[in-house]
Coordinates of C-alpha atoms in Angstrom, one line a residue:
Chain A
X15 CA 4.3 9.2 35.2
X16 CA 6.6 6.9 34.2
X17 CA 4.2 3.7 34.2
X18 CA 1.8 6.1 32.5
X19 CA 4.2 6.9 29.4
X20 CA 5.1 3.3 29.5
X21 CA 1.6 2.3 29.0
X22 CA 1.1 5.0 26.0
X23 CA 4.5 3.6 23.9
X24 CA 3.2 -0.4 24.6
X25 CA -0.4 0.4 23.2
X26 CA 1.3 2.2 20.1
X27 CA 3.6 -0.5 19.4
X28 CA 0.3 -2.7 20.4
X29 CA -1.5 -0.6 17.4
X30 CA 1.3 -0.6 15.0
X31 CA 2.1 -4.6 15.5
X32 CA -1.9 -5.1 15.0
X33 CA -2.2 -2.9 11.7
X34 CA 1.3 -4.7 10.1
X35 CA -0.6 -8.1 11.2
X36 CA -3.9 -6.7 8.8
X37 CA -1.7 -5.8 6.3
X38 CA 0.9 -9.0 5.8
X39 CA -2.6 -11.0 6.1
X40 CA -4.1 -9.1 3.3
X41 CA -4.0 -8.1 0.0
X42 CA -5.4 -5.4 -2.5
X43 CA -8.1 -4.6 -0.2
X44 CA -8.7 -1.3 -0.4
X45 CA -11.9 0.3 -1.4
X46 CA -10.2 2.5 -4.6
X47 CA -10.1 0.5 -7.3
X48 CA -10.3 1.4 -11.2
X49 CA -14.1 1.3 -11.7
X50 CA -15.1 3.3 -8.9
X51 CA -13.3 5.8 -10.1
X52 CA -14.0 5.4 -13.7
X53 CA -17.8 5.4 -12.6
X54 CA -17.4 8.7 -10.3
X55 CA -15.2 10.6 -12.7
X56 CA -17.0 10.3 -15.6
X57 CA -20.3 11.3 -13.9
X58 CA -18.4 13.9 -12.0
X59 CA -17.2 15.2 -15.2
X60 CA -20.1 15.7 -17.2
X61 CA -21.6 17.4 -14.3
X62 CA -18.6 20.2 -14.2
X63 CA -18.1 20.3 -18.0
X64 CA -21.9 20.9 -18.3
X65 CA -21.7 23.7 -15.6
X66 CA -18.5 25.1 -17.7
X67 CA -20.8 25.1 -20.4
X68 CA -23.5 27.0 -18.8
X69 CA -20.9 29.6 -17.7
X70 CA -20.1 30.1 -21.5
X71 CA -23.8 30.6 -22.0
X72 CA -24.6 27.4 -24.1
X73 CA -27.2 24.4 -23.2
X74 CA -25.4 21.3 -22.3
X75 CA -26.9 18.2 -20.5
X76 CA -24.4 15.8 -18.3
X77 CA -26.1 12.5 -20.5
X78 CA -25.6 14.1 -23.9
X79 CA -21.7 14.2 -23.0
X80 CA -21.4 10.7 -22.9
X81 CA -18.6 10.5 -21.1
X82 CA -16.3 7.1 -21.4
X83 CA -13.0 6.4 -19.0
X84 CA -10.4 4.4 -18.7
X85 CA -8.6 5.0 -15.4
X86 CA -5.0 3.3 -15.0
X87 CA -2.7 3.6 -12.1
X88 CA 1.4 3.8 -12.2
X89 CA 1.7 2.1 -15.3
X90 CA 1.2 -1.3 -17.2
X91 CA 2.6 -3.6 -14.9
X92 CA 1.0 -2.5 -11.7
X93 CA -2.7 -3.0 -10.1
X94 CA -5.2 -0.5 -10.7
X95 CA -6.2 -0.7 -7.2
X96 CA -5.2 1.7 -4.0
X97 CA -4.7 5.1 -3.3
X98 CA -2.0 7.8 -4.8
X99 CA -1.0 10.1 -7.0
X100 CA -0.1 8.1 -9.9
X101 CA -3.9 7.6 -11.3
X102 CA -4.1 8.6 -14.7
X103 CA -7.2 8.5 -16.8
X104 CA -7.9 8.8 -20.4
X105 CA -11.8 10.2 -21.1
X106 CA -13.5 10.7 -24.1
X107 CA -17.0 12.6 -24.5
X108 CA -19.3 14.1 -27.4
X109 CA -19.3 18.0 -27.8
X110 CA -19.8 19.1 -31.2
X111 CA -18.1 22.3 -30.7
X112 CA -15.0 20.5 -28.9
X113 CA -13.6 17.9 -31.2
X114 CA -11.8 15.0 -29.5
X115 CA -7.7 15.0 -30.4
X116 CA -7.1 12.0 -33.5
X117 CA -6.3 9.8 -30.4
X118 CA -9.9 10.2 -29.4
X119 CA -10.2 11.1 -25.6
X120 CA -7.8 13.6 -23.4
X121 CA -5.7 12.5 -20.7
X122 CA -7.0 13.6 -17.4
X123 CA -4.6 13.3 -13.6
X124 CA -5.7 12.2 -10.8
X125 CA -4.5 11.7 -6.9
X126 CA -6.9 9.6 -4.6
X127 CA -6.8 9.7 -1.3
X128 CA -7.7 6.5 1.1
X129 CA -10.6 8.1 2.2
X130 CA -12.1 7.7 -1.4
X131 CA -11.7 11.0 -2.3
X132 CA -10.2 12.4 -5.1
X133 CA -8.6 15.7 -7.1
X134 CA -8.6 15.7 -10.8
X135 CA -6.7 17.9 -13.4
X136 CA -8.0 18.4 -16.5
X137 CA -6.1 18.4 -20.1
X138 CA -6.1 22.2 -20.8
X139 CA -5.9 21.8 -24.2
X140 CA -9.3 20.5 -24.3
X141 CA -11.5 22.5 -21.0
X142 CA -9.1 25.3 -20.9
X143 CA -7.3 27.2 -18.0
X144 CA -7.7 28.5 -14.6
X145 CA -10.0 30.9 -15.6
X146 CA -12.6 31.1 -18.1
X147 CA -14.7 34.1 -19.6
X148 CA -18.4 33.8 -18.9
X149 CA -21.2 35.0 -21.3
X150 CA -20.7 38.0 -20.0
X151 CA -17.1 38.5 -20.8
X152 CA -15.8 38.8 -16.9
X153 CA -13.0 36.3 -15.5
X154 CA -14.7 33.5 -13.5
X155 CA -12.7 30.3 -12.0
X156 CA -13.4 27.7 -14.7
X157 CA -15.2 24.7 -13.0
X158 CA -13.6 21.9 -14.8
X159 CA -9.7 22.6 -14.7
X160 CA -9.2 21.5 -11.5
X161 CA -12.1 19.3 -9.3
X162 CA -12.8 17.3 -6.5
X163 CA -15.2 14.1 -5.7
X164 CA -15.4 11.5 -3.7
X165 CA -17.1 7.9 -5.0
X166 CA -18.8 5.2 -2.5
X167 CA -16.2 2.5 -1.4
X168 CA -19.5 0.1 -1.3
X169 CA -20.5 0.7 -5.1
X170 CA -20.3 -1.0 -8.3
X171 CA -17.2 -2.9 -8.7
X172 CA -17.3 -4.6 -11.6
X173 CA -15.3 -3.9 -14.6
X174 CA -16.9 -0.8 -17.0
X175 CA -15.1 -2.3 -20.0
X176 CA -13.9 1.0 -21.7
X177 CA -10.6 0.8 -23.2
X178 CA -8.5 3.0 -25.7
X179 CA -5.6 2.5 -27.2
X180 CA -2.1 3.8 -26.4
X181 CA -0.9 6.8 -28.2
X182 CA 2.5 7.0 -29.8
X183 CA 4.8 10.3 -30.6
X184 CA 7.7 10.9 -32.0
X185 CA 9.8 12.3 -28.8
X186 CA 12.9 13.4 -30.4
X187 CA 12.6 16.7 -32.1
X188 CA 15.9 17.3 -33.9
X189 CA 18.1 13.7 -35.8
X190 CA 21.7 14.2 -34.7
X191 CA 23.9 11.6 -37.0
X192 CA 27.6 10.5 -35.9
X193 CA 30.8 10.6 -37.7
X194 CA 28.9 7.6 -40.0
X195 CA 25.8 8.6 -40.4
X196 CA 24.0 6.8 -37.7
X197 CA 21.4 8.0 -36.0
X198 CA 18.4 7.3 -33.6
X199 CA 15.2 8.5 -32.6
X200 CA 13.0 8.3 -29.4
X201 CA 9.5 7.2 -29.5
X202 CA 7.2 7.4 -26.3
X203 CA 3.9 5.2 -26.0
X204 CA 1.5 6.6 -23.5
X205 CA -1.4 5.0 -21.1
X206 CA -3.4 3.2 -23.4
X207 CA -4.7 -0.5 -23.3
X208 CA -2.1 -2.8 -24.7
X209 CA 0.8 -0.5 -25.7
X210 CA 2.1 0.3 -29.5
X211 CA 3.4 -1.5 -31.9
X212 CA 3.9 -0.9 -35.8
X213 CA 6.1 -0.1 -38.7
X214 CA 7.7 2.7 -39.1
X215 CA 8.8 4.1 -42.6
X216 CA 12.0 6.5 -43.1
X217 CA 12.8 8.7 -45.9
X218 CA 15.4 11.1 -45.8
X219 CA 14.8 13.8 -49.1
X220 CA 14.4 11.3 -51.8
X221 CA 15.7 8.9 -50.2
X222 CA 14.3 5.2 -48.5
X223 CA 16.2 4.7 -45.4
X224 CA 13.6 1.4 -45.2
X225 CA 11.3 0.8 -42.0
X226 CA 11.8 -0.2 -38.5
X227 CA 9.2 -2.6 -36.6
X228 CA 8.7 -1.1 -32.6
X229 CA 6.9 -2.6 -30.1
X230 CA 6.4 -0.7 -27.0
X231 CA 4.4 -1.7 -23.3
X232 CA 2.0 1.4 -22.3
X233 CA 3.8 4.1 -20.4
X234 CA 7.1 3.6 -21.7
X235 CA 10.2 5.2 -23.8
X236 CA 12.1 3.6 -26.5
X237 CA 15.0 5.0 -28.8
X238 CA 15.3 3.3 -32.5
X239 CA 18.3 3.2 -34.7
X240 CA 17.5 4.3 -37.7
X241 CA 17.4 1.2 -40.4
X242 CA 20.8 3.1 -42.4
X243 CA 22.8 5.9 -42.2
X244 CA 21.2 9.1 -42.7
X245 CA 22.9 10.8 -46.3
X246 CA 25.6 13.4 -46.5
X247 CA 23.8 16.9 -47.1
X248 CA 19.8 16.0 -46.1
X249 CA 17.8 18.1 -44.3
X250 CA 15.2 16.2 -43.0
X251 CA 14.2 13.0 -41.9
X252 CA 10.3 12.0 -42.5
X253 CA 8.7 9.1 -40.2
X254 CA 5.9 7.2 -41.3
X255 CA 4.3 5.7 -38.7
X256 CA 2.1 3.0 -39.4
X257 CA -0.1 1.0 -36.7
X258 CA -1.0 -1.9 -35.6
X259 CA -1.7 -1.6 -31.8
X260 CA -2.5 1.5 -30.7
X261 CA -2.7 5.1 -32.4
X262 CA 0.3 7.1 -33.9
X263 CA 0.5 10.4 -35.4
X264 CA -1.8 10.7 -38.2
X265 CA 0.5 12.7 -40.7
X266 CA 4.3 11.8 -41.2
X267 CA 6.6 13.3 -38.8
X268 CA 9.2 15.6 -40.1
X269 CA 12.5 16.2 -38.1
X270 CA 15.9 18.4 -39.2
X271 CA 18.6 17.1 -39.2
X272 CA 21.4 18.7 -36.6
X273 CA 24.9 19.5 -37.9
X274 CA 23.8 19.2 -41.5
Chain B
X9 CA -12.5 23.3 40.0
X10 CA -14.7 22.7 42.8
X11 CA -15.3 19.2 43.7
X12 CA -16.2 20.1 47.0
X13 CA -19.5 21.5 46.2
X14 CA -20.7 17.8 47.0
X15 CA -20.7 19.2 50.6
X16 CA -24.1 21.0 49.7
X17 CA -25.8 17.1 49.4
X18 CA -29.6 16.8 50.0
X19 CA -29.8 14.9 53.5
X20 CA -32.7 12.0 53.3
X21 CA -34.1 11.7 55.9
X22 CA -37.6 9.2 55.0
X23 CA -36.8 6.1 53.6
X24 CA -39.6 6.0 50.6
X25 CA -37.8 8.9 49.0
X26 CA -34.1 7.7 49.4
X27 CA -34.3 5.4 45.9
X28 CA -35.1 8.1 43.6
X29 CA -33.1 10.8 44.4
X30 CA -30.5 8.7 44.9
X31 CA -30.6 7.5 41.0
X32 CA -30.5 11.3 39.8
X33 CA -28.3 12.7 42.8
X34 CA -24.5 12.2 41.5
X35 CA -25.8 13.4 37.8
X36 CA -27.0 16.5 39.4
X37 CA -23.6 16.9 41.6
X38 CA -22.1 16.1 38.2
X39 CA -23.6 18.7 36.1
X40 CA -23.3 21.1 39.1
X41 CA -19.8 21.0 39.1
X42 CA -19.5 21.2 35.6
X43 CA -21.3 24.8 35.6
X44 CA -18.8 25.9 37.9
X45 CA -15.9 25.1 36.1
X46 CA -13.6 27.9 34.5
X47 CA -12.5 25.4 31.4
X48 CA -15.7 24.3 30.4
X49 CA -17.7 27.8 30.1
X50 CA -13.9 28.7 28.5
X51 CA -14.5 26.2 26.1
X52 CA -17.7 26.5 25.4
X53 CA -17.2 30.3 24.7
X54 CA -14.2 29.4 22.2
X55 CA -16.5 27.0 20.4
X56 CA -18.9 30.1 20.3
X57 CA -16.3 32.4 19.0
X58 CA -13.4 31.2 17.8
X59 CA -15.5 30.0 14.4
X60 CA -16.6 33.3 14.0
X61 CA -12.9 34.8 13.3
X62 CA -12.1 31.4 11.6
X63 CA -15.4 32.7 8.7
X64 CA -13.7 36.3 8.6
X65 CA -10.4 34.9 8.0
X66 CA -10.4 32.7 5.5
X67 CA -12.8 35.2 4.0
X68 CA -10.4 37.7 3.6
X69 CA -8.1 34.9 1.6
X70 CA -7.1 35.9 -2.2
X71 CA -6.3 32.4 -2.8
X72 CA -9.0 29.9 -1.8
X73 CA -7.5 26.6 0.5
X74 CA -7.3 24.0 -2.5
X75 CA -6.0 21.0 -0.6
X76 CA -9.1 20.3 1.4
X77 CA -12.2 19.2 0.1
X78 CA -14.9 22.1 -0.3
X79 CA -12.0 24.0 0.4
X80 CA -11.7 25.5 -3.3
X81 CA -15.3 27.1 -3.3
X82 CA -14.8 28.2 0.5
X83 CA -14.0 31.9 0.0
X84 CA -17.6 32.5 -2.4
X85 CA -19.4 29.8 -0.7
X86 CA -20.8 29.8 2.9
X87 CA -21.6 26.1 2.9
X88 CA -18.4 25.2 1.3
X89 CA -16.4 27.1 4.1
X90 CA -18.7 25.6 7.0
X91 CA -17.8 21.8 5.5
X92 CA -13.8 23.3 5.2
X93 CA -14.2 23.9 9.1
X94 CA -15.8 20.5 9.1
X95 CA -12.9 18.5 7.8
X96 CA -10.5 21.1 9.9
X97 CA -12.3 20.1 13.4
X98 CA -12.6 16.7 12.8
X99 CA -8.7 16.6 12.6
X100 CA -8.1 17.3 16.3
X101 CA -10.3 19.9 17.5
X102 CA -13.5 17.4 18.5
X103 CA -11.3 15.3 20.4
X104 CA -10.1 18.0 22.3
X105 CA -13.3 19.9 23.0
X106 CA -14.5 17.0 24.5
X107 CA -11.9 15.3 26.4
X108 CA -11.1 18.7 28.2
X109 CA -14.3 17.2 30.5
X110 CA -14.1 13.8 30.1
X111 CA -10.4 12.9 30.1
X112 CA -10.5 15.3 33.6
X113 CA -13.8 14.2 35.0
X114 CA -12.6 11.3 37.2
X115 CA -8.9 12.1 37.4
X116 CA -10.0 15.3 38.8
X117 CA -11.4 13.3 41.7
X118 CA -7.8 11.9 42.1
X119 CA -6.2 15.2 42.0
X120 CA -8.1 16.8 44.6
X121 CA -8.0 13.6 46.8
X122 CA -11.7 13.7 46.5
X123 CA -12.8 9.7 46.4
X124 CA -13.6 9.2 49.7
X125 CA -15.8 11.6 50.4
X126 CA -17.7 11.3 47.1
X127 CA -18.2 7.7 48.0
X128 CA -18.9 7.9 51.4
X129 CA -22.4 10.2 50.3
X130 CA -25.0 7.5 49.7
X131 CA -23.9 6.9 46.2
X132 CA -22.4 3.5 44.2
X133 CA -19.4 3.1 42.4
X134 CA -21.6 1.9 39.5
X135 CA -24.4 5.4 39.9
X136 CA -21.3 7.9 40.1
X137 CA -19.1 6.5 36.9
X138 CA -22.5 6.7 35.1
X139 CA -23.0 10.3 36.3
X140 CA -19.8 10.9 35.3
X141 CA -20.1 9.5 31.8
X142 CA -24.0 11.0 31.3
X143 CA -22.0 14.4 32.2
X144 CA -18.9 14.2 29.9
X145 CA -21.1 13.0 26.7
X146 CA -24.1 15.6 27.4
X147 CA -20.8 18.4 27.6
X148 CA -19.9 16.7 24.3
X149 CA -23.2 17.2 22.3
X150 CA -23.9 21.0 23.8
X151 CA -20.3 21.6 22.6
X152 CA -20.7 20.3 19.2
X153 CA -24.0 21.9 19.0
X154 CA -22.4 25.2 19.7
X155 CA -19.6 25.0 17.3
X156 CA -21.7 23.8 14.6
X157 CA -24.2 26.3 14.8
X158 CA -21.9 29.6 15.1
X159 CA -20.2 28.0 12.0
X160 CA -22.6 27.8 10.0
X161 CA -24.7 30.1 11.1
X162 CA -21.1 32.8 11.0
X163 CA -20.2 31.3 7.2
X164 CA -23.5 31.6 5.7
X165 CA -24.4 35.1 6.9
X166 CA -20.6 36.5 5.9
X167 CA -19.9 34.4 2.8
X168 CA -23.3 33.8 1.5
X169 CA -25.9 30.8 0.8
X170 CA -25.0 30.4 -3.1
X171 CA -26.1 26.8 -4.4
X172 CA -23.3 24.4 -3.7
X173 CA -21.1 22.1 -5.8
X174 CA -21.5 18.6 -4.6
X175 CA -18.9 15.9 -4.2
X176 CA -20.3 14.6 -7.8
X177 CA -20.4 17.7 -9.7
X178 CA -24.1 18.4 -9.3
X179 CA -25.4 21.7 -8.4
X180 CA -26.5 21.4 -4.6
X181 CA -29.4 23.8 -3.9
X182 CA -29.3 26.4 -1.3
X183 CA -31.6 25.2 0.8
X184 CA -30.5 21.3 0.4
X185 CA -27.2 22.3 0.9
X186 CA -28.1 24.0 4.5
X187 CA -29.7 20.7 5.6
X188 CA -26.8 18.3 4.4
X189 CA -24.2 21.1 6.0
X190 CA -26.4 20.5 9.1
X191 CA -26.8 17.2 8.8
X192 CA -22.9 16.2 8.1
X193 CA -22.0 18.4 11.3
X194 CA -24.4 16.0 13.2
X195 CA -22.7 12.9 12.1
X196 CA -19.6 14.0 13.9
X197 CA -21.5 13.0 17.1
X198 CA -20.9 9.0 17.0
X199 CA -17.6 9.5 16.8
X200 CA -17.2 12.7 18.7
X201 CA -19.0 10.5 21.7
X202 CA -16.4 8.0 21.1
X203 CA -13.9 10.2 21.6
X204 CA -15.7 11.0 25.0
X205 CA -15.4 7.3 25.9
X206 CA -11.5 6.9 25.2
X207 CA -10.8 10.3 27.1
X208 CA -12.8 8.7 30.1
X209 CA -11.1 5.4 30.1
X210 CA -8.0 7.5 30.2
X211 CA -9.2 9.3 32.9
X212 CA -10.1 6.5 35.0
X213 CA -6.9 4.6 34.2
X214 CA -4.0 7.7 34.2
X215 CA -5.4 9.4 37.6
X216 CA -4.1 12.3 35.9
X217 CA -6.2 15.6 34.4
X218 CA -3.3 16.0 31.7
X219 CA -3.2 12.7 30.5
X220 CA -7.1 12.2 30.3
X221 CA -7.0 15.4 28.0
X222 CA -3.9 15.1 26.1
X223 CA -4.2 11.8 25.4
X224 CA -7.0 11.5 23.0
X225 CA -6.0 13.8 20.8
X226 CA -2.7 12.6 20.2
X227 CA -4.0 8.9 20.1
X228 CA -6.9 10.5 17.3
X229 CA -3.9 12.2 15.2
X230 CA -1.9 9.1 15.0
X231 CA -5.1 7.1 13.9
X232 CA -5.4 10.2 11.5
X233 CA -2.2 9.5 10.0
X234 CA -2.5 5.6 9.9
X235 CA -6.0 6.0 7.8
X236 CA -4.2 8.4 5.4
X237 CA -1.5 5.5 4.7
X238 CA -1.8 4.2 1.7
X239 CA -0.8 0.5 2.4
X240 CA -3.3 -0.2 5.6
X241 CA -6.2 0.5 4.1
X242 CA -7.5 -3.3 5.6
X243 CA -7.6 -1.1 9.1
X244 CA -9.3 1.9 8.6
X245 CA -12.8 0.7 9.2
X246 CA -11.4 -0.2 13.1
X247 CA -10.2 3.7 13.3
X248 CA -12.2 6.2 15.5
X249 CA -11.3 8.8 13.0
X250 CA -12.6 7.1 10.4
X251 CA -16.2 8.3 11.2
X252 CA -15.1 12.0 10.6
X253 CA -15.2 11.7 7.0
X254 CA -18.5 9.3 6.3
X255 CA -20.2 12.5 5.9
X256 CA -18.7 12.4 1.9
X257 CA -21.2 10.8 0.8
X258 CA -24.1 13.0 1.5
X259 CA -22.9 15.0 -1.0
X260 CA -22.6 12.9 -3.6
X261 CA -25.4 11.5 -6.5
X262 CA -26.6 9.2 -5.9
X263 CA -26.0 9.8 -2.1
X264 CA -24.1 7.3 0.0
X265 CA -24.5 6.4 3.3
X266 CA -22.5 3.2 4.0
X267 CA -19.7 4.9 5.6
X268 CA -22.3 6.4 7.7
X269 CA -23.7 3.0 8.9
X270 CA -20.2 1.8 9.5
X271 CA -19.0 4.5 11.2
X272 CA -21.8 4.8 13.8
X273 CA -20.7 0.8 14.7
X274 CA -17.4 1.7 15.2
X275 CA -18.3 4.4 17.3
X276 CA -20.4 2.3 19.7
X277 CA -17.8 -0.3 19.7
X278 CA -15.2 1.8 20.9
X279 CA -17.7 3.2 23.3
X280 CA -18.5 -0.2 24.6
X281 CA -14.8 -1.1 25.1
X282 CA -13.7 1.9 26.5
X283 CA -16.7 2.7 29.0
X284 CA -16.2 -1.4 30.2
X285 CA -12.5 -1.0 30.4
X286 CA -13.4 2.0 32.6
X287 CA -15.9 1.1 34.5
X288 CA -14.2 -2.3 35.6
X289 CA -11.0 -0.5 36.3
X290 CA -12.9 1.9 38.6
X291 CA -15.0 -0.9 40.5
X292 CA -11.7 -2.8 41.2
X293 CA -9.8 0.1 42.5
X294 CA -9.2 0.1 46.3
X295 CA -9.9 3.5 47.4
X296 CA -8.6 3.9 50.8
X297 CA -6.2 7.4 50.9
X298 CA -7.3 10.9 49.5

């Protein structure tokens, strides 16, 4: 017995020492890479979104969707390639009764396994909850929420060539001054293709605080001191975003001002 | 178990006749003793049964199992429940079914002290390890066959034959669906067989019933867990379990079959290995006590 459990442990370590060997002697091989997936999701989800569709009693084909994405894994600096649950994907598509967000597509989450497989969650603000209400007004499971597919580790690998641009908010959602008036405010860029960068313009009432220039990567958070101190006695603070990578927020931004 | 039901040999007695039955001779012992074995009619009868409550169960479930694949239309969809017991069995379940014969099939010679007096019947080395072998892979497809069918057959008669969501959103036909959900049970067998081979070599090698069984299984988890790693990807083609999951891409559009292709190599390559390993290892051995 003891020869026998001998002979197990040396042909685990045997198995073990052989796969670290594959993997020091390798790269980036694996078989998930960003357009496979962007190829399988998108066709994946005009199939469930037309479903949803037929669910809700209007005619929707899968083509007429056309469906665009951008898929992106654990931010800007990494490869897109591998399994995990850090795939993000930004999608946009045509229905004329859904109108895309000003950014243009919704953000969609992903978690691919290594067996090419893959779990998606949906934006709910654009293809709802949970559960839906058919035609015939009962509760049904809504199809596109949550989904799962799997894409062929031999297909198409090269590049689909879709790309959006990074969208930037305004994170902080009150402007707290100090004892001199300064102040700062937090800006967040999402997944996008080359991050944000801009101008942004600050008045506070009446007043022209001047502008601050901001350049973020994708995926990242940055805080900005305001250009001068914010004015005994305002209100408000108003940001003008304006744009020169990426998309910002389409109206000015408005924010109290704490302790005022 | 009754290896000494070889006693009941045909005796020869004209020399024209000796070659041929003496080709077919050990498989007959083989399957003989098979039949009269408790744990194999056990397990076949589990494989008969045991899906059966599986169906019910799950059935019964408020709250569909998400985490596997086909597992979120499994409680309103027959063929999605028969593919969750799919992915389920191929975890450790096929291994197991069939090295309960072939990981005991030769070390239960050893246990009983049985050897000599199997080799002293008119009968090679060479004729009985391929008895042996035709026995514990023939066990492995009836076994197979069985489970498969009382799934399906239990999971679309209690949950129902609604069209099917495939692995690419499409809208899977009833009918289609039955013959994919057929089909993907089948491709289990390359690997299922290969299974059979490494619980042989085993078998041969350890001496020992427990081992031969055991074994496999654990050895099919831990290639389990090394294919769901994200880093070693570069390995996963060489893993026996690997095969379990090329049935994906039936159910996608435009169908793939790849994994299929490459899966059905590695099966046979692990076969090859394992059944030379085994069959060398048994020619060498010097068989002298028992």
């Amino acid at each position: 017995m003891r020869r026998t459990i001998l002979v197990i442990l040396a042909a685990l370590v045997a198995v073990i020492a052989l796969g670290s060997a594959v993997v020091a002697t390798s790269g980036d091989t694996s078989t998930v890479t960003r357009p496979r997936l962007e190829r399988s999701l998108t066709t994946n989800f005009a199939n469930q979104y037309a479903d949803q569709a037929r669910i809700q009693g209007r005619r929707i084909t899968p083509a007429s969707l056309h469906a665009k994405a951008m898929c992106d894994k654990a931010g800007a600096e990494n490869n897109d390639v591998g399994p995990g649950g850090d795939w993000n994907c930004l999608m946009s598509w045509t229905d004329p009764e859904v109108p895309m967000p000003p950014e243009g597509y919704g953000k969609f989450e992903l978690n691919v396994h290594s067996n090419d497989c893959y779990t998606v969650g949906s934006p709910s603000k654009l293809t709802g909850f949970l559960t839906m209400t058919d035609a015939e007004g009962r509760e049904v499971t809504n199809p596109v929420f949550e989904f799962d597919g799997c894409f062929d580790p031999n297909g198409d690998n090269t590049p689909t060539g879709v790309v959006f641009p990074s969208l930037l908010a305004v994170a902080s959602t009150t402007i707290t001054p100090d004892a001199h008036g300064n102040a700062g405010v937090q800006l967040t860029c999402g997944s996008g293709a080359k991050g944000c960068a801009g101008t942004i313009a600050v008045t506070a009432g009446d007043t022209k605080l001047g502008t601050m220039p901001f350049h973020l990567a994708e995926e990242s958070t940055q805080t900005l001191q305001l250009p001068a101190p914010v004015p005994d006695g305002a209100a408000e603070v108003t940001f003008t975003v304006q744009m020169s990578t990426g998309v910002g927020p389409p109206k000015p931004v408005t924010l109290p001002v704490q302790g005022s | 178990m009754s290896a000494t039901t070889t006693a009941a040999a045909p005796v020869d007695t004209s020399p024209a006749t000796r070659r041929h039955p003496g080709a077919l001779a050990p498989l007959r012992w083989e399957i003989r003793k098979l039949r009269a074995q408790y744990r194999a009619k056990a397990v076949l009868i589990g494989a008969l049964v045991l899906p059966v409550i599986v169906v019910v169960v799950i059935q019964g479930q408020s709250r569909p199992p998400k985490d596997t694949l086909f597992g979120r239309f499994a409680t309103d969809n027959g063929f999605a429940l028969s593919l969750l017991v799919l992915g389920f069995a191929a975890q450790w379940v096929l291994p197991l079914l069939t090295a309960v014969v072939a990981g005991d099939i030769f070390a239960s010679e050893d246990q009983h002290g049985t050897w000599k007096t199997v080799l002293t019947r008119s009968t090679s080395r060479a004729q009985l390890f391929w008895a042996k072998t035709l026995t514990a892979c023939g066990f492995a497809v009836i076994v197979l066959a069985v489970l498969a069918t009382s799934t399906i057959v239990s999971s679309v008669l209690i949950v129902g034959h609604q069209p099917l969501t495939g692995l690419s959103g499409q809208t899977i036909p009833a009918a289609e669906a039955l013959r994919l959900v057929a089909a993907s049970w089948a491709t289990m067998l390359p690997a299922m067989l290969g299974f059979t081979c490494l619980a042989i070599l085993l078998s041969v090698w350890s001496r020992n019933p427990a081992v031969g069984i055991a074994a496999p299984v654990v050895i099919g988890m831990v290639m389990q867990l090394v294919g769901a790693l994200g880093g070693v990807e570069a390995i996963r083609p060489f893993l026996l379990t690997t095969p379990f999951e090329a049935w994906h891409g039936l159910f996608a559009d435009p169908r793939f079959t790849g994994p299929l292709t490459e899966g059905l190599i590695t099966s046979a390559a692990w076969c090859a290995v394992c059944l030379g390993a085994a069959f060398v290892m048994l020619r060498r051995r010097d068989i002298t006590g028992g």
